[in-house]
PDB file of C-alpha atoms in Angstrom:
ATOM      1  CA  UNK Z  62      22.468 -14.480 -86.577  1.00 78.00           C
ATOM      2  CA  UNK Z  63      23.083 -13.357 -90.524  1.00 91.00           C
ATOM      3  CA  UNK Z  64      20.126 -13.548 -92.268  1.00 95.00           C
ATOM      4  CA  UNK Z  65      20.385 -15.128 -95.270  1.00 96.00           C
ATOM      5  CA  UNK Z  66      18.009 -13.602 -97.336  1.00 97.00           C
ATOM      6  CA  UNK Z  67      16.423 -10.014 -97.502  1.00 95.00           C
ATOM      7  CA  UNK Z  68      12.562  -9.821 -98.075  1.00 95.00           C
ATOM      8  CA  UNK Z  69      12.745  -8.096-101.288  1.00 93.00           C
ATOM      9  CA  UNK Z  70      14.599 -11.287-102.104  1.00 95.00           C
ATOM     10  CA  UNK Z  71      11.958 -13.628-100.791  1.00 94.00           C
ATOM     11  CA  UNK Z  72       9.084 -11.707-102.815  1.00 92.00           C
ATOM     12  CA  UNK Z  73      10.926 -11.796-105.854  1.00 93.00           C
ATOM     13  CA  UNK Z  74      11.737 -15.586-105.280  1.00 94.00           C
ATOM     14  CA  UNK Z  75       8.375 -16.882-104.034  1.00 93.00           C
ATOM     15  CA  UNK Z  76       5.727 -14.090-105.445  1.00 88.00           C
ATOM     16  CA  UNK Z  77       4.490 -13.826-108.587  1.00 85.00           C
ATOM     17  CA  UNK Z  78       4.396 -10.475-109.628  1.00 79.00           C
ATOM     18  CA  UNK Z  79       0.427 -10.806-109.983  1.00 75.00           C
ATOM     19  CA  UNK Z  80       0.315 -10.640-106.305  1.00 75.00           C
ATOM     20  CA  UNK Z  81      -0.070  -7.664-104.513  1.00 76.00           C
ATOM     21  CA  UNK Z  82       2.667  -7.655-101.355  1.00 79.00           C
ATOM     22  CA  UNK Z  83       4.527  -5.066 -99.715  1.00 81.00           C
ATOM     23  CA  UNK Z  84       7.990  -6.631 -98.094  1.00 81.00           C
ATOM     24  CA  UNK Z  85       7.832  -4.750 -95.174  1.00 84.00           C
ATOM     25  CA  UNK Z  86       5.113  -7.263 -93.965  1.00 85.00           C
ATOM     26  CA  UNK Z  87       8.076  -9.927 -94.300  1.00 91.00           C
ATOM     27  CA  UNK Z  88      10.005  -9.157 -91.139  1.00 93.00           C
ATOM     28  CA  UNK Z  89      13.773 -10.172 -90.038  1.00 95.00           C
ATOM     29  CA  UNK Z  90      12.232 -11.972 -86.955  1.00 95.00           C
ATOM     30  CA  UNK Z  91      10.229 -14.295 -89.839  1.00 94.00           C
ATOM     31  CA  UNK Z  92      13.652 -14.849 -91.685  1.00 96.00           C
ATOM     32  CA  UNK Z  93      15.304 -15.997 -88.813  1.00 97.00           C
ATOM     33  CA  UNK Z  94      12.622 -18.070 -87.382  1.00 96.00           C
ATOM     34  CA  UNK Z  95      12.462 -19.645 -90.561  1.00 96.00           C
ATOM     35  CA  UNK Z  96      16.138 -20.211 -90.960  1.00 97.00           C
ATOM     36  CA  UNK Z  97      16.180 -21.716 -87.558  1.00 96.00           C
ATOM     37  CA  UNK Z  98      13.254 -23.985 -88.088  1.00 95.00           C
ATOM     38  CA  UNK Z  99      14.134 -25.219 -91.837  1.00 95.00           C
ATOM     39  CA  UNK Z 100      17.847 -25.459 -92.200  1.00 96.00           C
ATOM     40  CA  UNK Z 101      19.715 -25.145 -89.254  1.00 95.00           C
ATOM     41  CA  UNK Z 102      18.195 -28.760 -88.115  1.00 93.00           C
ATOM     42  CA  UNK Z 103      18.634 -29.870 -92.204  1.00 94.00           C
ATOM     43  CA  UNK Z 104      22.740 -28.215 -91.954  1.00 95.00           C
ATOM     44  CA  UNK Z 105      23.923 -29.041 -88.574  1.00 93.00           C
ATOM     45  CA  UNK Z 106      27.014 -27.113 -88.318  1.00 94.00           C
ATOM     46  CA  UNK Z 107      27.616 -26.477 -91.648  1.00 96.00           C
ATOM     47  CA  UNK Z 108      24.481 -24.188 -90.726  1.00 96.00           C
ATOM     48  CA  UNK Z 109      26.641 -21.465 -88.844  1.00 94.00           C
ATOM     49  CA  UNK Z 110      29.755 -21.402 -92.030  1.00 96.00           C
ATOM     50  CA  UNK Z 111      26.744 -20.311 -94.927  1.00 96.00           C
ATOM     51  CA  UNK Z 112      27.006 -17.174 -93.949  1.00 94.00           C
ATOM     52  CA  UNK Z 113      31.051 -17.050 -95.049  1.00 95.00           C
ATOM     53  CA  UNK Z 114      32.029 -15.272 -98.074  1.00 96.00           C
ATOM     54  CA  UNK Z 115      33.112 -18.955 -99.616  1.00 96.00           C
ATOM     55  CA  UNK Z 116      29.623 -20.130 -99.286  1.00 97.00           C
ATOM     56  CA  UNK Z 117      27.937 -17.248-100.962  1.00 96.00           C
ATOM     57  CA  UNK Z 118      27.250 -18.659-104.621  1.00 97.00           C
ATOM     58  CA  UNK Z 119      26.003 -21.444-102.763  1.00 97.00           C
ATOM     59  CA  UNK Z 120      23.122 -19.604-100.810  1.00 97.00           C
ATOM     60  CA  UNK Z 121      22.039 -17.652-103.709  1.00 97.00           C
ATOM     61  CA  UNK Z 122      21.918 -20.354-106.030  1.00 97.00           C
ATOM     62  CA  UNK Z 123      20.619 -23.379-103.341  1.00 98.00           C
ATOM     63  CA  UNK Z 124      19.502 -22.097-100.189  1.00 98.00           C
ATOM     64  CA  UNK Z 125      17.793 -18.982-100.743  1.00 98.00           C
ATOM     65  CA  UNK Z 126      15.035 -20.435-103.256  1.00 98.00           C
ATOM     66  CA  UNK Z 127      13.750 -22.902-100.404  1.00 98.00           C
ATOM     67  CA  UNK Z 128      14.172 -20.503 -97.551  1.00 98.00           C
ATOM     68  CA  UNK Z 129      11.515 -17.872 -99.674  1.00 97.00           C
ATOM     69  CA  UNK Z 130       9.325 -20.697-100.386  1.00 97.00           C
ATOM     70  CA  UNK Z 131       9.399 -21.410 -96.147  1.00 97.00           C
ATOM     71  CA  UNK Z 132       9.209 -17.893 -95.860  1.00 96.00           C
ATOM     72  CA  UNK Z 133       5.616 -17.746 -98.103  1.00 93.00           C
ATOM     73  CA  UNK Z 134       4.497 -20.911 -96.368  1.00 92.00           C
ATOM     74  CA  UNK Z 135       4.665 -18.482 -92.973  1.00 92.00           C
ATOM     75  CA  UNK Z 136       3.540 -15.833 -94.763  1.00 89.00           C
ATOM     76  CA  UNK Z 137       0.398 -17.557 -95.849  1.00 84.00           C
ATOM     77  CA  UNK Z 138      -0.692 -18.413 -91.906  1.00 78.00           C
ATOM     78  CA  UNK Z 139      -0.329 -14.940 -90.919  1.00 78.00           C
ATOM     79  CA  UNK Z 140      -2.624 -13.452 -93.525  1.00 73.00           C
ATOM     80  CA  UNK Z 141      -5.240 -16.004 -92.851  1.00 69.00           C
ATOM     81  CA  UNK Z 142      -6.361 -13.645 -90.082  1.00 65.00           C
ATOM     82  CA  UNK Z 143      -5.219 -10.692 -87.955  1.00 65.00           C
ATOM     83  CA  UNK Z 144      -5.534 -10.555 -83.915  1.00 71.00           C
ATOM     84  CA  UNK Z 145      -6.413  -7.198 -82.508  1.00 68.00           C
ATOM     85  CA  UNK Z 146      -8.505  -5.673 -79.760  1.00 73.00           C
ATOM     86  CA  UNK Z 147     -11.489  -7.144 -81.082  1.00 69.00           C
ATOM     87  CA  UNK Z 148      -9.933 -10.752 -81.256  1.00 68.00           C
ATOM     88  CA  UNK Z 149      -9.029 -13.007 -84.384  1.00 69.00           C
ATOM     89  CA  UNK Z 150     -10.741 -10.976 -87.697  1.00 61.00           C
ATOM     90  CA  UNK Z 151     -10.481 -12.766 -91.167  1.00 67.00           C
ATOM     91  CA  UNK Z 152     -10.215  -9.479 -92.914  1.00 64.00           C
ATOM     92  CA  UNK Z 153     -12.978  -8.770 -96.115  1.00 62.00           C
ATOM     93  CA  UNK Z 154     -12.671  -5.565 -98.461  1.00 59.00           C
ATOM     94  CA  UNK Z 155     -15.449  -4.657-101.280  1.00 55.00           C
ATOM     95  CA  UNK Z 156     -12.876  -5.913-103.817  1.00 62.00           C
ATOM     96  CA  UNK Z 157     -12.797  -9.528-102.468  1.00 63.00           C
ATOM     97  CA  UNK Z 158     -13.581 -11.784 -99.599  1.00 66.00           C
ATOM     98  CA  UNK Z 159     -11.222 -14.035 -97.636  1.00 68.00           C
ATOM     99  CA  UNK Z 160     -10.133 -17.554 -99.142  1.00 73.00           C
ATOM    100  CA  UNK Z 161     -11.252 -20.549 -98.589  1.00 78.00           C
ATOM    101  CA  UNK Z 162      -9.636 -22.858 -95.786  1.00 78.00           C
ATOM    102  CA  UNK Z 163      -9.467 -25.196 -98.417  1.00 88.00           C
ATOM    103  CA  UNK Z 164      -7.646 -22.981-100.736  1.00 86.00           C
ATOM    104  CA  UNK Z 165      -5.383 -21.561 -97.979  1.00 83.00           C
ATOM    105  CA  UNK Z 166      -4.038 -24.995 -97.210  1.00 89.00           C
ATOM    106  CA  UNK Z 167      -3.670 -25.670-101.117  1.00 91.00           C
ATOM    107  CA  UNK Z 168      -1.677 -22.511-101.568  1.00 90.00           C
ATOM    108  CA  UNK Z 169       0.284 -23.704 -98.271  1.00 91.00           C
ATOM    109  CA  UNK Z 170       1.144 -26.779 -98.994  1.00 93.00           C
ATOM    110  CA  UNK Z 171       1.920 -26.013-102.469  1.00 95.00           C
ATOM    111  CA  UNK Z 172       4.855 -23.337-101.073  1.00 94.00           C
ATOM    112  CA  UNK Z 173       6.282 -26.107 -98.702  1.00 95.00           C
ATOM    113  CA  UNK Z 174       6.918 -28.794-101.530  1.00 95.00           C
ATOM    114  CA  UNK Z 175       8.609 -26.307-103.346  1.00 96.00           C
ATOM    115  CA  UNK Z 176      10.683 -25.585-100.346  1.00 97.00           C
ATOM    116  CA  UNK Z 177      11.195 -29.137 -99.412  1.00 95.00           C
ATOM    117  CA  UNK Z 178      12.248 -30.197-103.014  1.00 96.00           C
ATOM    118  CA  UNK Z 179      14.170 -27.396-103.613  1.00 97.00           C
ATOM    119  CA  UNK Z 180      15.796 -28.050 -99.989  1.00 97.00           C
ATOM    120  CA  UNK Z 181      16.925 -31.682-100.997  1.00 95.00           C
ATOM    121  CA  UNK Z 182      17.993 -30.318-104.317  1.00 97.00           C
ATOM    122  CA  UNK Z 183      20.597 -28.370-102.334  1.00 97.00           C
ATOM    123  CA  UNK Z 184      21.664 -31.358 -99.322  1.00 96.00           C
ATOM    124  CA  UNK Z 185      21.967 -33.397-102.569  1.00 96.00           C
ATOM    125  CA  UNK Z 186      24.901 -30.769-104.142  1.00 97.00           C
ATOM    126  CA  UNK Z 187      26.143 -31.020-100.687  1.00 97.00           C
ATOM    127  CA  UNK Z 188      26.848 -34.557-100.327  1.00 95.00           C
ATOM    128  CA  UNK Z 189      27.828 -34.708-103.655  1.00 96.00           C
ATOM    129  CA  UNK Z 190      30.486 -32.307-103.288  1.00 96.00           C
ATOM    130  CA  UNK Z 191      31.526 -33.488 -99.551  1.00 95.00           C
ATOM    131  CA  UNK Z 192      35.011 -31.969-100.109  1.00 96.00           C
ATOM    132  CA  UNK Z 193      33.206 -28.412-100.471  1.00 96.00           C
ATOM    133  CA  UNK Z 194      31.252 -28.573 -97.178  1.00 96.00           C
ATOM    134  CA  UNK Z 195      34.297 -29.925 -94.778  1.00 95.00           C
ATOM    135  CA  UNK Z 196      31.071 -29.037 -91.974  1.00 95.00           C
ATOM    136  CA  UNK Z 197      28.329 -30.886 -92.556  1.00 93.00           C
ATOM    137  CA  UNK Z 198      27.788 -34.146 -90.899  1.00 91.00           C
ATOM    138  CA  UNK Z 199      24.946 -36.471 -92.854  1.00 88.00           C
ATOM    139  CA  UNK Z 200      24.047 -37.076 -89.395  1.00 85.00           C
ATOM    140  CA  UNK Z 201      23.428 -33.974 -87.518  1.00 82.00           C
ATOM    141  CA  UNK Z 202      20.538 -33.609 -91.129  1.00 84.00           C
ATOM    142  CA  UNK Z 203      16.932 -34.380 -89.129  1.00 77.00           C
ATOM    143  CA  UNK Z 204      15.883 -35.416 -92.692  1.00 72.00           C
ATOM    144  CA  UNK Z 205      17.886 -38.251 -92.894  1.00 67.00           C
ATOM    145  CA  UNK Z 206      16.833 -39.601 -89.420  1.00 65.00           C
ATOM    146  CA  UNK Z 207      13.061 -38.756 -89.398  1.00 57.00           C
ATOM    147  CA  UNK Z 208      10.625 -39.494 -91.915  1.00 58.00           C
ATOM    148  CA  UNK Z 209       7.610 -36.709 -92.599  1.00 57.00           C
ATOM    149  CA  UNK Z 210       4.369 -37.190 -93.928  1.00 61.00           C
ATOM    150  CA  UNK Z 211       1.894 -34.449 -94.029  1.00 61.00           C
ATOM    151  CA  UNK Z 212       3.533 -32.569 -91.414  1.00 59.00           C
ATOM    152  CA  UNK Z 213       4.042 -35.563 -88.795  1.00 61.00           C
ATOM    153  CA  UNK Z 214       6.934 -36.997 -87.929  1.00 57.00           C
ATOM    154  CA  UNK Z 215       6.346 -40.832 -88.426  1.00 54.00           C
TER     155      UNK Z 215
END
């Protein structure tokens, strides 16, 4: 599988330059997984053709801004905590202590409306433009057949 975006991409899509963040802690295995979990069941088929020359204005301008924002979402779990020998640490440093559960689940949920508007922003150029996307099938899109609230599937 292609990936569609590199992590140098995703941190200068969905970082702010304020933070601190190598992209070598942003792995190809995350990419994928979050490829796989956010637009392959959004896509359908049209999922396997973005990685075609024809469709590369399209990622950059439409699918790589949500897939960063999935990508920080992920991001965001993993640094919660760290699992080692000596279990699950929440790490602490003399510069600053470890956020707030609170504020780790604003900062997530914050990263996965951006991703999930700027997701429909790009199925809505897509069924605009249905002569464009000759793949995708309005049906094979999850979104269209289940509804989401807070993370549940309703």
């Amino acid at each position: 599988m292609a990936l569609l975006i590199t992590p140098a991409e995703v941190l200068e899509t969905a970082f702010p330059a304020t933070e601190q963040f190598r992209d070598d802690l942003i792995r190809p295995t995350m990419i994928e997984v979050a490829q796989l979990q956010y637009l392959q069941p959004v896509f359908g088929t049209l999922f396997d053709a973005l990685e075609e020359e024809r469709y590369s204005d399209f990622v950059s301008t439409y699918i790589k801004p949500p897939l960063a924002y999935y990508i920080r979402c992920m991001v965001i779990d993993e640094l919660t905590a760290s699992v080692g020998t000596l279990g699950i640490l929440q790490e602490k440093s003399d510069y600053g202590s470890p956020a707030s559960i609170r504020l780790q689940e604003r900062l997530r949920r914050q990263a996965r409306t951006t991703a999930e508007r700027l997701l429909d922003r790009a199925v809505g150029v897509i069924e605009a433009n249905p002569e464009s996307f000759p793949e995708y099938d309005p049906e094979q899109n999850l979104r269209h057949c289940l509804l989401l609230k807070g993370g549940f599937i309703l």
